[in-house]
Short mmCIF file of the C-alpha atoms (twelve columns), coordinates in Angstrom:
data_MODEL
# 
_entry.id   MODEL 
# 
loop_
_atom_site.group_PDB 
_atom_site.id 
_atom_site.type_symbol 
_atom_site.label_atom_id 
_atom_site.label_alt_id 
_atom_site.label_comp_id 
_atom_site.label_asym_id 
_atom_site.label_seq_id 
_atom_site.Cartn_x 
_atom_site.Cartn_y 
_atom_site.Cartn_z 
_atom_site.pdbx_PDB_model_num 
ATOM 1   C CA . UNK A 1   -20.356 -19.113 5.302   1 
ATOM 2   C CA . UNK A 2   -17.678 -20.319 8.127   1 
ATOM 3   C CA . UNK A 3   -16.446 -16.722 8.616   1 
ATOM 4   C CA . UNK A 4   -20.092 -16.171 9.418   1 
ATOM 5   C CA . UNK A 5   -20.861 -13.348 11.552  1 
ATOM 6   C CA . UNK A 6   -18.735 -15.798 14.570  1 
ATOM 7   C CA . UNK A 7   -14.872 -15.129 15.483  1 
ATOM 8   C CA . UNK A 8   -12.353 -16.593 17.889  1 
ATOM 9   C CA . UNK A 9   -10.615 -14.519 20.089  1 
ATOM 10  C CA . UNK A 10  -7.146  -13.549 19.043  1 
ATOM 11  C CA . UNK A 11  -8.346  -13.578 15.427  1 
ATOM 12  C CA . UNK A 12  -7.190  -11.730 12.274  1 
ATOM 13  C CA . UNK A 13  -9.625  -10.163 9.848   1 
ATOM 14  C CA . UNK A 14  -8.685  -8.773  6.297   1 
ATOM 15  C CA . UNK A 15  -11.297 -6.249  4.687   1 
ATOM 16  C CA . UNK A 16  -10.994 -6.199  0.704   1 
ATOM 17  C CA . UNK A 17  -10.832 -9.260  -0.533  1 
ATOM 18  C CA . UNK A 18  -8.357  -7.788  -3.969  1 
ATOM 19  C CA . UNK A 19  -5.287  -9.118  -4.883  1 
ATOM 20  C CA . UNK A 20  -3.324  -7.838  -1.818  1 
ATOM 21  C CA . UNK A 21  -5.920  -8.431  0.661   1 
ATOM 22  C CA . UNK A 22  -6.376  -12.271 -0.293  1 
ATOM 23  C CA . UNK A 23  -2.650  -12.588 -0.386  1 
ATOM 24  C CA . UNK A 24  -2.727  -11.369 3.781   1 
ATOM 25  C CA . UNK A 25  -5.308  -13.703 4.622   1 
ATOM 26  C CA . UNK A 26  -3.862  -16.722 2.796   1 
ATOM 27  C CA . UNK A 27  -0.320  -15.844 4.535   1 
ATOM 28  C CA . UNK A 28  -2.181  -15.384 7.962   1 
ATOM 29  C CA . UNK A 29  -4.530  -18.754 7.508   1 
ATOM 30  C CA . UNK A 30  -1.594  -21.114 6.294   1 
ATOM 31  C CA . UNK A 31  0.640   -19.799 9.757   1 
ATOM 32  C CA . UNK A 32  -2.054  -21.566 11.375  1 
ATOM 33  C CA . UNK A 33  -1.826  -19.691 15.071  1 
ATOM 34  C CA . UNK A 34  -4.936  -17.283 14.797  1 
ATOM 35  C CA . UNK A 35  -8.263  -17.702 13.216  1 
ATOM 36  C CA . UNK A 36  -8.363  -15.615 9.849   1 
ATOM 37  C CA . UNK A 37  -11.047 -14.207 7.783   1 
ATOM 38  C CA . UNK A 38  -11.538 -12.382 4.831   1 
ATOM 39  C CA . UNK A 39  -14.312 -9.748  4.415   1 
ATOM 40  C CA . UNK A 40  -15.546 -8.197  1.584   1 
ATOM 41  C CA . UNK A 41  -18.587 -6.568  0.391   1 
ATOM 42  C CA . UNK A 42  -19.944 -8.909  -2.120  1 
ATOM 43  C CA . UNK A 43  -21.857 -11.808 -0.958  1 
ATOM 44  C CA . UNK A 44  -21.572 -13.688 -3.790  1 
ATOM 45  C CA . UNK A 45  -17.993 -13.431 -4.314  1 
ATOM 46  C CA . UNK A 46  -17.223 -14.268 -0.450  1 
ATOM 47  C CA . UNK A 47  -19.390 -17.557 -1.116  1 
ATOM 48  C CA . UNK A 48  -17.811 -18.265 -4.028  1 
ATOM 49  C CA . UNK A 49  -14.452 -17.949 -2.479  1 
ATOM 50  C CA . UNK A 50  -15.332 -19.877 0.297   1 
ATOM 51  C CA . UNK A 51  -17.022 -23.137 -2.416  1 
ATOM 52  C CA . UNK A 52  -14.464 -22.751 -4.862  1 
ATOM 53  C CA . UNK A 53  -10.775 -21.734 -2.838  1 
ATOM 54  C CA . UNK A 54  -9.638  -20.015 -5.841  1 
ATOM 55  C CA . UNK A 55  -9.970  -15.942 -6.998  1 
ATOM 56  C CA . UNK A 56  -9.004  -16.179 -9.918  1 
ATOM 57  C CA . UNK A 57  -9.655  -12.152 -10.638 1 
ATOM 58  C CA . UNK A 58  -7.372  -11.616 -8.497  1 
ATOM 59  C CA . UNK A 59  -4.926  -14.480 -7.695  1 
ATOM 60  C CA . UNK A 60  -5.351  -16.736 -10.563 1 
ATOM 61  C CA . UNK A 61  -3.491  -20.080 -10.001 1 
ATOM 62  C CA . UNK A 62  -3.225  -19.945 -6.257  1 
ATOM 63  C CA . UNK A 63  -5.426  -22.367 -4.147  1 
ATOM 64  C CA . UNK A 64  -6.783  -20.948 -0.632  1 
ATOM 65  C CA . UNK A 65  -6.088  -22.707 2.398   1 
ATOM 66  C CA . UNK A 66  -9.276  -24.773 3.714   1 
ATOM 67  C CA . UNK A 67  -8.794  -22.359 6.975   1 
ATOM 68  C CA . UNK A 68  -9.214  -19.230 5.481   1 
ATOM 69  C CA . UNK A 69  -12.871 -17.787 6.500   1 
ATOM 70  C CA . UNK A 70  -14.841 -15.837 4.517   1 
ATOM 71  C CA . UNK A 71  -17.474 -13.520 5.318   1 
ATOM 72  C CA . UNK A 72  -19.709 -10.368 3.941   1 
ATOM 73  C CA . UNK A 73  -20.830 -9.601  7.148   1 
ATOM 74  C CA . UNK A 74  -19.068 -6.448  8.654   1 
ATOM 75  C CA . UNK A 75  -20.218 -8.216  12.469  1 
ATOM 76  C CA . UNK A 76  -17.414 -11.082 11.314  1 
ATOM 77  C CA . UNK A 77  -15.121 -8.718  13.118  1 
ATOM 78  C CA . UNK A 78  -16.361 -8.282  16.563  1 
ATOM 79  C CA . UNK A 79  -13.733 -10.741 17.497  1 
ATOM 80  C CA . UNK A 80  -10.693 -10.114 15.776  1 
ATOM 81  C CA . UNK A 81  -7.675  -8.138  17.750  1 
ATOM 82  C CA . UNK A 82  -5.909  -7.153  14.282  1 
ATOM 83  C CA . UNK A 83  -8.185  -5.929  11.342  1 
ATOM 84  C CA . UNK A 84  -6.374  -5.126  8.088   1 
ATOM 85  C CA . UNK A 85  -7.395  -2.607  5.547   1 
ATOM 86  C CA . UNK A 86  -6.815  -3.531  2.527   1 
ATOM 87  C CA . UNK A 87  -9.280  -1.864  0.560   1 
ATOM 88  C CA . UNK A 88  -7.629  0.886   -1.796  1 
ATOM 89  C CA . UNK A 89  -6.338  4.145   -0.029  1 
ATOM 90  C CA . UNK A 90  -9.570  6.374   -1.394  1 
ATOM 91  C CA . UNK A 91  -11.838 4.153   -0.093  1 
ATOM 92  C CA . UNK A 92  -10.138 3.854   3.583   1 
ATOM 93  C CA . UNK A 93  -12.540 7.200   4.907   1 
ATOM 94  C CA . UNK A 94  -15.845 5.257   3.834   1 
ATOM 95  C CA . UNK A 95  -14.788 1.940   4.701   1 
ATOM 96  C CA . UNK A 96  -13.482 3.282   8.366   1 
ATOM 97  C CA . UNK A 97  -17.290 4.686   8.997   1 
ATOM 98  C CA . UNK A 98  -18.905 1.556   7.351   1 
ATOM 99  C CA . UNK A 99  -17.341 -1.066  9.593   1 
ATOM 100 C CA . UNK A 100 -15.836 0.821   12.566  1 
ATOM 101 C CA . UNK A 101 -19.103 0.450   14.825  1 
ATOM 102 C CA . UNK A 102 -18.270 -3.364  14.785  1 
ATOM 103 C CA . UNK A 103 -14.649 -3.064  15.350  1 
ATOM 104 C CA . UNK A 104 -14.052 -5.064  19.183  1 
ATOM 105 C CA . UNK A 105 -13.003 -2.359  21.202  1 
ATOM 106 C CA . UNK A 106 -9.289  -3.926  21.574  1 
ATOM 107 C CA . UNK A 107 -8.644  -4.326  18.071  1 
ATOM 108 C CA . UNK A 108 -5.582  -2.593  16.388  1 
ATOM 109 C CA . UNK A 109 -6.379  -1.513  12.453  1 
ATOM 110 C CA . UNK A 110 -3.625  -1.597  10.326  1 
ATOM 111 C CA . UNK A 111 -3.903  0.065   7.317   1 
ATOM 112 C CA . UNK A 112 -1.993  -1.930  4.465   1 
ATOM 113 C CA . UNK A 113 -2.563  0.665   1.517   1 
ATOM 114 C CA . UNK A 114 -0.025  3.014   -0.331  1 
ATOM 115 C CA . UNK A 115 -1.665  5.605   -0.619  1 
ATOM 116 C CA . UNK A 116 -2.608  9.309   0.219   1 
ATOM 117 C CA . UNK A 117 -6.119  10.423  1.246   1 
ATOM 118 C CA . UNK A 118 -6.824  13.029  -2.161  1 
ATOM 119 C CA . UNK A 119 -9.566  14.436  0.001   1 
ATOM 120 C CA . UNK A 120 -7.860  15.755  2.613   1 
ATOM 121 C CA . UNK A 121 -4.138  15.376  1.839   1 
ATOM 122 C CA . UNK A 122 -3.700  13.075  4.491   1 
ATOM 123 C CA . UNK A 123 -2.074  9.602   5.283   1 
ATOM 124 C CA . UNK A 124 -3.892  6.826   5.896   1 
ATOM 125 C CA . UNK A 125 -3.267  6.228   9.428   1 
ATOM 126 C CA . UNK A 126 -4.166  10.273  10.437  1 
ATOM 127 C CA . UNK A 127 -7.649  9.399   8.245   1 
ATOM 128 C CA . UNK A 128 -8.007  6.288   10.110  1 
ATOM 129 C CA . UNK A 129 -7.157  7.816   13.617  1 
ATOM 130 C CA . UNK A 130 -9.544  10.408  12.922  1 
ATOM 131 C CA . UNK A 131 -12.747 8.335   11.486  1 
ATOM 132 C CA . UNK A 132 -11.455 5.610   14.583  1 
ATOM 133 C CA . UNK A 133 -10.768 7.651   17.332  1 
ATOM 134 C CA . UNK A 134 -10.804 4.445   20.015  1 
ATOM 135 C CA . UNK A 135 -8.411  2.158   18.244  1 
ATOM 136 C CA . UNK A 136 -4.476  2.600   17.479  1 
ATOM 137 C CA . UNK A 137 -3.381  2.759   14.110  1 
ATOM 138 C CA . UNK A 138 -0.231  1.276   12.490  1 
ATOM 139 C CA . UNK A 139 0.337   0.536   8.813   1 
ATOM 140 C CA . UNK A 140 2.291   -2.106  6.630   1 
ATOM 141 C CA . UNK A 141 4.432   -1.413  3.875   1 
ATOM 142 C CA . UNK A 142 7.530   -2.535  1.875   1 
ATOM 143 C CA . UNK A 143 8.267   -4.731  -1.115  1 
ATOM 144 C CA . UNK A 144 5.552   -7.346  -1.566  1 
ATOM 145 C CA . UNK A 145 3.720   -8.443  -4.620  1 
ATOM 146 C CA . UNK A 146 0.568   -10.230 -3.614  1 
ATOM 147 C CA . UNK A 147 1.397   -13.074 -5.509  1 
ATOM 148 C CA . UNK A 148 4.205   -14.150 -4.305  1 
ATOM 149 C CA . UNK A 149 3.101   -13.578 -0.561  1 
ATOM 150 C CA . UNK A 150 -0.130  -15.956 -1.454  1 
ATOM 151 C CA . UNK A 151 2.309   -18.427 -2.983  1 
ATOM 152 C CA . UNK A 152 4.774   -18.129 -0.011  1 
ATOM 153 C CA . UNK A 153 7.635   -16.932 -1.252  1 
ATOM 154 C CA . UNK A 154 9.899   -14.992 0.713   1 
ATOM 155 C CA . UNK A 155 8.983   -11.912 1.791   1 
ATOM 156 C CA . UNK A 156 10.039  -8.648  3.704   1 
ATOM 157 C CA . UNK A 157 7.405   -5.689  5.042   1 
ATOM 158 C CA . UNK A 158 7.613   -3.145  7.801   1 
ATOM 159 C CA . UNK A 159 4.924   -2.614  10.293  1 
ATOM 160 C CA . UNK A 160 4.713   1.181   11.916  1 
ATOM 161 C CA . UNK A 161 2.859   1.369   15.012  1 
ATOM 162 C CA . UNK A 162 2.451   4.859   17.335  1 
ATOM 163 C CA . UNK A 163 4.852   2.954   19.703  1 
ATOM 164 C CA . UNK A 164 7.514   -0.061  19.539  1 
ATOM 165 C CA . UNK A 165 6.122   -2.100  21.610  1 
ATOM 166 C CA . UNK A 166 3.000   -2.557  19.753  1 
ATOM 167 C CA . UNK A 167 4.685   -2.443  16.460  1 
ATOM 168 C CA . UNK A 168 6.721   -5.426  17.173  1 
ATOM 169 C CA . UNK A 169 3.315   -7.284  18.730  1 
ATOM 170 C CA . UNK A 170 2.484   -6.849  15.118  1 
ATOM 171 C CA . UNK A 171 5.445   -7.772  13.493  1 
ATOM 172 C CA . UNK A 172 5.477   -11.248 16.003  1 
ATOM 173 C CA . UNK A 173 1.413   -11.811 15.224  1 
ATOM 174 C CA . UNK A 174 1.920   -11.199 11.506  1 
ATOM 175 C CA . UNK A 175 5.010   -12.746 10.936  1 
ATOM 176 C CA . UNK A 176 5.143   -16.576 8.843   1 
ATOM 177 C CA . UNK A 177 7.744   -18.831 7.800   1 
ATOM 178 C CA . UNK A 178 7.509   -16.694 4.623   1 
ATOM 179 C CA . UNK A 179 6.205   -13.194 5.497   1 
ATOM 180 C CA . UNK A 180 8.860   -11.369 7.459   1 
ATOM 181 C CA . UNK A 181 7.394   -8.032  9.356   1 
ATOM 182 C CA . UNK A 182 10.182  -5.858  10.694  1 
ATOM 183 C CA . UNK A 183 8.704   -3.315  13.504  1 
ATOM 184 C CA . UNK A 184 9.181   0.624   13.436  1 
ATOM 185 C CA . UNK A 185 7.744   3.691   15.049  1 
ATOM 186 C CA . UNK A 186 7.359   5.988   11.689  1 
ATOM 187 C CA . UNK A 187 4.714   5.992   10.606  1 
ATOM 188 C CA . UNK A 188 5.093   9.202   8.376   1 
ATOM 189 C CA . UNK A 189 8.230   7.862   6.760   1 
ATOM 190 C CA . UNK A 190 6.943   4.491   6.066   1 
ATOM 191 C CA . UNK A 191 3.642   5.577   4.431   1 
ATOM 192 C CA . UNK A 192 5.466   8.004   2.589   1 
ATOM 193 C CA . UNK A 193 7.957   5.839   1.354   1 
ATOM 194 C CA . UNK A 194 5.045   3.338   -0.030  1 
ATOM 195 C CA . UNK A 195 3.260   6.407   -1.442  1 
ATOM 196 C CA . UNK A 196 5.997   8.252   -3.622  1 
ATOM 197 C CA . UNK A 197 7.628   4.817   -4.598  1 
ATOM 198 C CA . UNK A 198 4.171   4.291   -6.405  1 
ATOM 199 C CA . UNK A 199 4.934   7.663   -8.242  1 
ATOM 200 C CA . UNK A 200 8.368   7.017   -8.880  1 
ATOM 201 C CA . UNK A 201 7.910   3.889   -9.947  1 
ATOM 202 C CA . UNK A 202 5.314   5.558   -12.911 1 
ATOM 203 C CA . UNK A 203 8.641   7.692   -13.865 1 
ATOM 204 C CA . UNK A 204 10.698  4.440   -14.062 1 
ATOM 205 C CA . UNK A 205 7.643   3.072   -16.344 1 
ATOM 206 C CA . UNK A 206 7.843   6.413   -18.591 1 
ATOM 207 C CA . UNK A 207 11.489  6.178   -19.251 1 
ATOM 208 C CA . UNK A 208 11.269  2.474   -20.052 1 
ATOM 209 C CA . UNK A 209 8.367   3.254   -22.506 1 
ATOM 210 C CA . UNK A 210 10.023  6.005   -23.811 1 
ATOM 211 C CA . UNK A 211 12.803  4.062   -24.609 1 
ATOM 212 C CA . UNK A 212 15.130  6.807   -22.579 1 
ATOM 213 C CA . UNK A 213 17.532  3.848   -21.307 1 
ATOM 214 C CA . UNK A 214 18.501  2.192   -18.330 1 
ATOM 215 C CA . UNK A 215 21.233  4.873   -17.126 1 
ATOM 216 C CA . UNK A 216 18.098  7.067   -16.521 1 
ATOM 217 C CA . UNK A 217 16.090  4.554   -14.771 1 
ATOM 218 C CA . UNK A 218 19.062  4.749   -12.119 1 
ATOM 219 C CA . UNK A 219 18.771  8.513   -12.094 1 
ATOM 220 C CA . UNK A 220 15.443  8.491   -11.168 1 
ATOM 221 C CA . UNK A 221 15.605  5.435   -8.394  1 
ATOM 222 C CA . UNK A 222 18.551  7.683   -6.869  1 
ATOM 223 C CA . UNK A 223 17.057  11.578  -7.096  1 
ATOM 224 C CA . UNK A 224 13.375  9.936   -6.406  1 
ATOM 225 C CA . UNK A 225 14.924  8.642   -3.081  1 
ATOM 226 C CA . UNK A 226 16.800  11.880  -2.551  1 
ATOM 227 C CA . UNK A 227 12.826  13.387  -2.932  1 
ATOM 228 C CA . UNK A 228 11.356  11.327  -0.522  1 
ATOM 229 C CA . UNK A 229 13.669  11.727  2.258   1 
ATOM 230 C CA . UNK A 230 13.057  15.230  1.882   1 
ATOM 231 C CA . UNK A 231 9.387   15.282  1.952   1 
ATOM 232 C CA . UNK A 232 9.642   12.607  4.684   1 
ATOM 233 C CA . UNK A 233 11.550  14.685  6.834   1 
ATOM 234 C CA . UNK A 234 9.661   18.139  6.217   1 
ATOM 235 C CA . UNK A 235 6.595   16.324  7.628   1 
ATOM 236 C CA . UNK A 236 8.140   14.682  10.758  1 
ATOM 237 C CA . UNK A 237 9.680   11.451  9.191   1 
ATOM 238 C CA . UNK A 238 12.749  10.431  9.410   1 
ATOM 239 C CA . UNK A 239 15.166  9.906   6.023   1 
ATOM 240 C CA . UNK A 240 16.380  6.465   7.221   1 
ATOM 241 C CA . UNK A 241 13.057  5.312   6.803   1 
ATOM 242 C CA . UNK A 242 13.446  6.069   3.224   1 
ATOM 243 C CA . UNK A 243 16.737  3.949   2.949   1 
ATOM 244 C CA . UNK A 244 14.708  0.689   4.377   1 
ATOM 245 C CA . UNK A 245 12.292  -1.785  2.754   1 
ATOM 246 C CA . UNK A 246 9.367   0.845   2.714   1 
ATOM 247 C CA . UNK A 247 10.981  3.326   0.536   1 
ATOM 248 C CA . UNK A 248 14.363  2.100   -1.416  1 
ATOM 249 C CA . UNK A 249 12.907  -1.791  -1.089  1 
ATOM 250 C CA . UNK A 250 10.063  -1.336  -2.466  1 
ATOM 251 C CA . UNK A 251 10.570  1.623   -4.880  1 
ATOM 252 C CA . UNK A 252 13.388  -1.511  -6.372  1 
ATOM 253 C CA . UNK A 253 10.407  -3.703  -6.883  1 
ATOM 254 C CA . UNK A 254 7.813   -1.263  -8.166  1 
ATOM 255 C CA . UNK A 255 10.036  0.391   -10.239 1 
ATOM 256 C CA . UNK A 256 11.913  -2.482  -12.147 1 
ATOM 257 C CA . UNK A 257 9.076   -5.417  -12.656 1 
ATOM 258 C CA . UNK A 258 6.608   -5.637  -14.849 1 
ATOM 259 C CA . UNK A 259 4.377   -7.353  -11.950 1 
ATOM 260 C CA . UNK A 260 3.939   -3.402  -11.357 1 
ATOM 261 C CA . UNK A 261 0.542   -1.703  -12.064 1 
ATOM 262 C CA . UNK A 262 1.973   1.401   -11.816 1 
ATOM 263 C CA . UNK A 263 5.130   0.398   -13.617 1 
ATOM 264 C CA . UNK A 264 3.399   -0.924  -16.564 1 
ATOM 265 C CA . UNK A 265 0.756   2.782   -15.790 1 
ATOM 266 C CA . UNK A 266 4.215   4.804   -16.996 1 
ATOM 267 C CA . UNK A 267 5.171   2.801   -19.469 1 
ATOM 268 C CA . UNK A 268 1.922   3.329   -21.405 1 
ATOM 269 C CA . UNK A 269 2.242   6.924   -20.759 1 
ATOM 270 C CA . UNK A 270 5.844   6.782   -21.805 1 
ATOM 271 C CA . UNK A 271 4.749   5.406   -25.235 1 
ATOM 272 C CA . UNK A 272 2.144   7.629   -25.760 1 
ATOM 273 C CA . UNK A 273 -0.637  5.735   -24.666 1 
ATOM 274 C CA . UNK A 274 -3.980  6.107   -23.273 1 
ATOM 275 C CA . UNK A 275 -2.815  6.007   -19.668 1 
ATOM 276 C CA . UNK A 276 -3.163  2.381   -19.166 1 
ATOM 277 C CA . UNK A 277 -6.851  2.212   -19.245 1 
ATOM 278 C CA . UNK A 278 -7.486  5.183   -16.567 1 
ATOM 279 C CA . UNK A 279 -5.851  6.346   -13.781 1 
ATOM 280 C CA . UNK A 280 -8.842  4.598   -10.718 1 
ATOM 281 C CA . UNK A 281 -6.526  1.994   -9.813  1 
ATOM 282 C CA . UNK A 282 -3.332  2.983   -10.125 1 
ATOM 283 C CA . UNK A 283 -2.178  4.311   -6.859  1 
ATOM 284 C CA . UNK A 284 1.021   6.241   -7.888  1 
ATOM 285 C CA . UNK A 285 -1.696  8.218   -10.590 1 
ATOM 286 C CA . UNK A 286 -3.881  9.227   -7.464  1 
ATOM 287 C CA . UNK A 287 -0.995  10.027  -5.267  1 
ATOM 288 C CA . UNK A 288 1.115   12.581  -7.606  1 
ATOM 289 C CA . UNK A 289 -0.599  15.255  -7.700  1 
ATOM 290 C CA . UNK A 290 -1.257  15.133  -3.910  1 
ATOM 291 C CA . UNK A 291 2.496   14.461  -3.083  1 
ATOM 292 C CA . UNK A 292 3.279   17.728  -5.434  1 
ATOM 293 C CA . UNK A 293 0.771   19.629  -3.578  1 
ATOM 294 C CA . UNK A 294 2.604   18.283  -0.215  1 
ATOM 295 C CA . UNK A 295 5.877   19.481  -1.411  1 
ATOM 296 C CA . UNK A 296 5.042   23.078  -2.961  1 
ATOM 297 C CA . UNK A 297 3.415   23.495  0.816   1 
ATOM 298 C CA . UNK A 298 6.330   22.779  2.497   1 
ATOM 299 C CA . UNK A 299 8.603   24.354  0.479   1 
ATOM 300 C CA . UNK A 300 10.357  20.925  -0.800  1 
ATOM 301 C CA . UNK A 301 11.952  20.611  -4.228  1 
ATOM 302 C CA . UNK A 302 10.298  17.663  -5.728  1 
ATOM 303 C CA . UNK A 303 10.754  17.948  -9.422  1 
ATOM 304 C CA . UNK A 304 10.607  13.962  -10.500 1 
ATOM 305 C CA . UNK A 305 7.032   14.115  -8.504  1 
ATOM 306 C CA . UNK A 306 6.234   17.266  -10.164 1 
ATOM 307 C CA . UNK A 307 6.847   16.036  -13.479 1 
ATOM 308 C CA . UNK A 308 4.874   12.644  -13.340 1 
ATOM 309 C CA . UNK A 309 1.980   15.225  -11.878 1 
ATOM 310 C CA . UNK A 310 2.271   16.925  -14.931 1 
ATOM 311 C CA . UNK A 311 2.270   14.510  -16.880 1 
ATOM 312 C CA . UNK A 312 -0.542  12.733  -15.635 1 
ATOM 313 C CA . UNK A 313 -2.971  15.593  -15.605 1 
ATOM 314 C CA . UNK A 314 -1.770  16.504  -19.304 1 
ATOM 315 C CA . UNK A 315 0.111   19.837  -18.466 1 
ATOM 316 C CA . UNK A 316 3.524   18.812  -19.744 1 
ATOM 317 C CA . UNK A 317 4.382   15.982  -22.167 1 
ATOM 318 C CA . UNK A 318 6.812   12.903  -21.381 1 
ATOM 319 C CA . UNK A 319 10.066  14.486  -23.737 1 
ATOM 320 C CA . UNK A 320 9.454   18.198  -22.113 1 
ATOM 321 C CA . UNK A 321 9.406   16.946  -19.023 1 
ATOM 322 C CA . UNK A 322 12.882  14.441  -19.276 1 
ATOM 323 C CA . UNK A 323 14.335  18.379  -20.825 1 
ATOM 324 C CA . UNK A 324 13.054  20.640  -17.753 1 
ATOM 325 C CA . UNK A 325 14.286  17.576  -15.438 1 
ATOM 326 C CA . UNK A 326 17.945  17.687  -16.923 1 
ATOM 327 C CA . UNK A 327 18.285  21.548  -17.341 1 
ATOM 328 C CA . UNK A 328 17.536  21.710  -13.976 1 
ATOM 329 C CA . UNK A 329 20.482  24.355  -12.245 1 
ATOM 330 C CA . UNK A 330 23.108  22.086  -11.046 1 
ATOM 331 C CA . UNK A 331 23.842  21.352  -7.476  1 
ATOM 332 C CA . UNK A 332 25.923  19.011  -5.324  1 
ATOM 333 C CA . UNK A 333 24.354  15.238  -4.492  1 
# 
């Protein structure tokens, strides 16, 4: 293949070659300043992808640039100063131990999942940190479906590195015409705001399927941000985060278009459905129960979280839960 197991100086490499992956390397290729390639696990996909400049699965419709690299080969990234993770947030443990001993010693890994580790109740970048001890973390979040990035329409992210200098290196070596990375130094706040917004974004999905009306969607939006600066803060964050694209931005997005897996996840649950077809791929499903466990161990009131939990597992149904949420004792904003 032309990633082959050969890479330029400078470069960008993308592991997980999904939706959102694909969409990062096509953004990256098409700037045309750094050598890009994608890396997945499949050999026969990466050829394919490579022969035929369309993934369909994932990305139907959208052609690949001729300058995107592909590879299977975990060695493709010995020369790459950025790697991306954009494998799913459960697989970011394994996936750090499979391809970290080829990792150039320089490179920064970025993890670009919403996520938290179930395992360990962790985020992604403490996982990372710890599996990658030699490398410095930062992570990328904020309102971005990965079809519009790959199609290159406008779009705004935030990059979170351990300091600001590094995080705006990022933001300048990730940025495009199109893809517009603002830099930040919270980490906590900006993985927890991609995190919750998937589980808010479920509740927004049950009232729409339970036909409870817009008036409540707004309710939740409001009191699920009010939640998240709370839990963002308890751990270190910092509630302005929460205001920015990672949290508000993105919980917007998430929780208002049917583009939304985990939108369209609550909506099936709101209509009494089978869960959308299983919980393994919806992020927000994975990340409830964890982000209620966060909150009862911390002492933060997080009843919307609580009640998608709930739901989820099959503890409390969707009209019992909208009841406990609006008997709740009343209290100032």
């Amino acid at each position: 293949m032309s990633g082959g197991v050969e890479h330029a100086a400078g470069g960008i490499a993308v592991i997980g070659a999904g939706a959102f992956g694909t969409a990062l390397a096509c953004v990256a290729a098409l700037d045309g300043r750094h050598k890009v390639t994608l890396i997945g696990r499949h050999p026969t996909l990466m050829a394919d992808l490579e022969n035929d400049r369309v993934h369909n699965a994932a990305l139907p419709g959208v052609q690949l640039p001729d300058v995107l690299q592909f590879s299977a080969e975990p060695q493709a990234l010995s020369g790459a100063d950025i790697v991306l993770f954009a494998m799913p947030s459960q697989a970011h443990a394994d996936a750090a131990r499979h391809y970290g001993p080829y990792l150039a010693d320089r490179a920064v890994v970025v993890t670009c999942a919403k996520g938290i580790d179930r395992a360990s109740d962790r985020l992604l970048t403490d996982v990372l940190s710890k599996e990658l001890p030699r490398h410095a973390v930062a992570a990328l979040s904020g309102p971005g479906f990965a079809a519009d990035i790959a199609r290159g329409l406008p779009t705004a992210m935030v990059v979170a590195a351990p300091d600001m200098a590094l995080a705006e290196r990022l933001a300048q070596d990730l940025s495009t015409r199109t893809f517009r990375l603002y830099a930040s130094t919270d980490r906590i706040g900006v993985q927890l705001g991609g995190a919750l917004k998937n589980v808010l974004a479920i509740a927004c999905g049950i009232v729409e399927g339970a036909g409870l009306g817009e008036s409540a969607r707004a309710a939740l939006i409001s009191r699920g941000l009010a939640e998240m600066s709370r839990l963002v803060e308890a751990m270190g964050g910092k509630a302005d985060t929460v205001r920015g694209l990672s949290g508000l931005g993105d919980l917007v997005l998430t929780g208002t278009s049917h583009q939304s897996r985990n939108l369209r996840f609550g909506i099936a649950l709101g209509q009494g459905g089978d869960k959308a077809g299983g919980t393994t791929l919806v992020e927000g499903a994975l990340a409830a129960s964890v982000a209620a466990r966060l909150g009862q161990s911390l002492s933060v009131e997080m009843p919307i979280t609580a009640a998608v939990a709930a739901i989820i597992d099959g503890r409390l149904g969707v009209h019992a839960a909208m009841e406990r949420l609006m008997t709740r004792p009343i209290t100032t904003e």
